Amino acid sequence: MASHEDLVTRIQNVGPGVKVEVATPCNGQPDRAIVRIRYTTNTEWKGVDAILRQDDGFGVPVELVSK
């Protein structure tokens, strides 16, 4: 995530309910990662989605989760 600080900042600035974190997709596979983005409103989801569609992303799968 350190190499994508600008992307993380842009996503988190979408709204107060948006949080970006690193997670592991499966137990027992600590060498694999996903980026989990949590949001609270539909407006936040739309903002995050718009950013992800116009950016190259994080280089790993992204999971969007409604809080």
PDB file of C-alpha atoms in Angstrom:
ATOM      1  CA  MET A   1       0.000   0.000   0.000  1.00  0.00           C
ATOM      2  CA  ALA A   2       2.952   2.304   0.571  1.00  0.00           C
ATOM      3  CA  SER A   3       3.572   2.460  -3.168  1.00  0.00           C
ATOM      4  CA  HIS A   4      -0.058   3.492  -3.729  1.00  0.00           C
ATOM      5  CA  GLU A   5      -0.420   6.161  -1.028  1.00  0.00           C
ATOM      6  CA  ASP A   6      -1.910   8.673  -3.469  1.00  0.00           C
ATOM      7  CA  LEU A   7      -4.586   6.192  -4.574  1.00  0.00           C
ATOM      8  CA  VAL A   8      -5.413   5.267  -0.967  1.00  0.00           C
ATOM      9  CA  THR A   9      -5.733   8.948  -0.069  1.00  0.00           C
ATOM     10  CA  ARG A  10      -7.999   9.689  -3.040  1.00  0.00           C
ATOM     11  CA  ILE A  11     -10.238   6.751  -2.178  1.00  0.00           C
ATOM     12  CA  GLN A  12     -10.446   7.580   1.542  1.00  0.00           C
ATOM     13  CA  ASN A  13     -11.252  11.206   0.700  1.00  0.00           C
ATOM     14  CA  VAL A  14     -14.451  10.065  -1.040  1.00  0.00           C
ATOM     15  CA  GLY A  15     -16.249  10.123   2.306  1.00  0.00           C
ATOM     16  CA  PRO A  16     -15.944   9.688   6.068  1.00  0.00           C
ATOM     17  CA  GLY A  17     -17.125   6.071   5.934  1.00  0.00           C
ATOM     18  CA  VAL A  18     -14.487   4.907   3.447  1.00  0.00           C
ATOM     19  CA  LYS A  19     -11.594   2.845   4.820  1.00  0.00           C
ATOM     20  CA  VAL A  20      -8.854   1.053   2.848  1.00  0.00           C
ATOM     21  CA  GLU A  21      -7.055  -1.936   4.350  1.00  0.00           C
ATOM     22  CA  VAL A  22      -4.974  -4.941   3.345  1.00  0.00           C
ATOM     23  CA  ALA A  23      -6.512  -8.352   4.014  1.00  0.00           C
ATOM     24  CA  THR A  24      -5.692 -11.971   3.265  1.00  0.00           C
ATOM     25  CA  PRO A  25      -8.173 -13.753   0.991  1.00  0.00           C
ATOM     26  CA  CYS A  26      -7.830 -17.162   2.653  1.00  0.00           C
ATOM     27  CA  ASN A  27      -6.594 -18.498   5.964  1.00  0.00           C
ATOM     28  CA  GLY A  28      -3.277 -20.246   5.656  1.00  0.00           C
ATOM     29  CA  GLN A  29      -2.074 -18.141   2.713  1.00  0.00           C
ATOM     30  CA  PRO A  30      -0.246 -15.205   4.307  1.00  0.00           C
ATOM     31  CA  ASP A  31       1.720 -14.533   1.114  1.00  0.00           C
ATOM     32  CA  ARG A  32      -1.451 -13.515  -0.766  1.00  0.00           C
ATOM     33  CA  ALA A  33      -3.312 -10.254  -0.294  1.00  0.00           C
ATOM     34  CA  ILE A  34      -6.374  -8.311  -1.321  1.00  0.00           C
ATOM     35  CA  VAL A  35      -7.243  -4.679  -0.768  1.00  0.00           C
ATOM     36  CA  ARG A  36     -10.506  -4.348   1.154  1.00  0.00           C
ATOM     37  CA  ILE A  37     -12.351  -1.055   0.785  1.00  0.00           C
ATOM     38  CA  ARG A  38     -15.197  -0.446   3.214  1.00  0.00           C
ATOM     39  CA  TYR A  39     -17.870   2.174   2.575  1.00  0.00           C
ATOM     40  CA  THR A  40     -21.138   3.178   4.257  1.00  0.00           C
ATOM     41  CA  THR A  41     -23.247   4.885   1.598  1.00  0.00           C
ATOM     42  CA  ASN A  42     -24.166   4.362  -2.027  1.00  0.00           C
ATOM     43  CA  THR A  43     -22.597   7.729  -2.827  1.00  0.00           C
ATOM     44  CA  GLU A  44     -19.301   6.551  -1.332  1.00  0.00           C
ATOM     45  CA  TRP A  45     -19.497   3.309  -3.329  1.00  0.00           C
ATOM     46  CA  LYS A  46     -20.044   5.262  -6.552  1.00  0.00           C
ATOM     47  CA  GLY A  47     -17.086   7.538  -5.778  1.00  0.00           C
ATOM     48  CA  VAL A  48     -14.763   4.622  -5.003  1.00  0.00           C
ATOM     49  CA  ASP A  49     -15.927   2.748  -8.099  1.00  0.00           C
ATOM     50  CA  ALA A  50     -15.278   5.790 -10.303  1.00  0.00           C
ATOM     51  CA  ILE A  51     -11.715   6.113  -8.984  1.00  0.00           C
ATOM     52  CA  LEU A  52     -10.967   2.411  -9.427  1.00  0.00           C
ATOM     53  CA  ARG A  53     -12.292   2.445 -13.007  1.00  0.00           C
ATOM     54  CA  GLN A  54      -9.974   5.279 -14.063  1.00  0.00           C
ATOM     55  CA  ASP A  55      -6.852   4.133 -12.186  1.00  0.00           C
ATOM     56  CA  ASP A  56      -4.600   1.102 -12.715  1.00  0.00           C
ATOM     57  CA  GLY A  57      -5.446  -0.054  -9.192  1.00  0.00           C
ATOM     58  CA  PHE A  58      -3.299  -1.736  -6.594  1.00  0.00           C
ATOM     59  CA  GLY A  59      -1.992  -4.717  -8.567  1.00  0.00           C
ATOM     60  CA  VAL A  60      -3.979  -7.161  -6.408  1.00  0.00           C
ATOM     61  CA  PRO A  61      -7.700  -7.968  -6.219  1.00  0.00           C
ATOM     62  CA  VAL A  62      -9.950  -5.363  -4.587  1.00  0.00           C
ATOM     63  CA  GLU A  63     -12.990  -6.195  -2.463  1.00  0.00           C
ATOM     64  CA  LEU A  64     -15.670  -3.551  -1.838  1.00  0.00           C
ATOM     65  CA  VAL A  65     -17.589  -4.104   1.400  1.00  0.00           C
ATOM     66  CA  SER A  66     -20.608  -2.203   2.689  1.00  0.00           C
ATOM     67  CA  LYS A  67     -20.356  -1.532   6.432  1.00  0.00           C
TER      68      LYS A  67
END
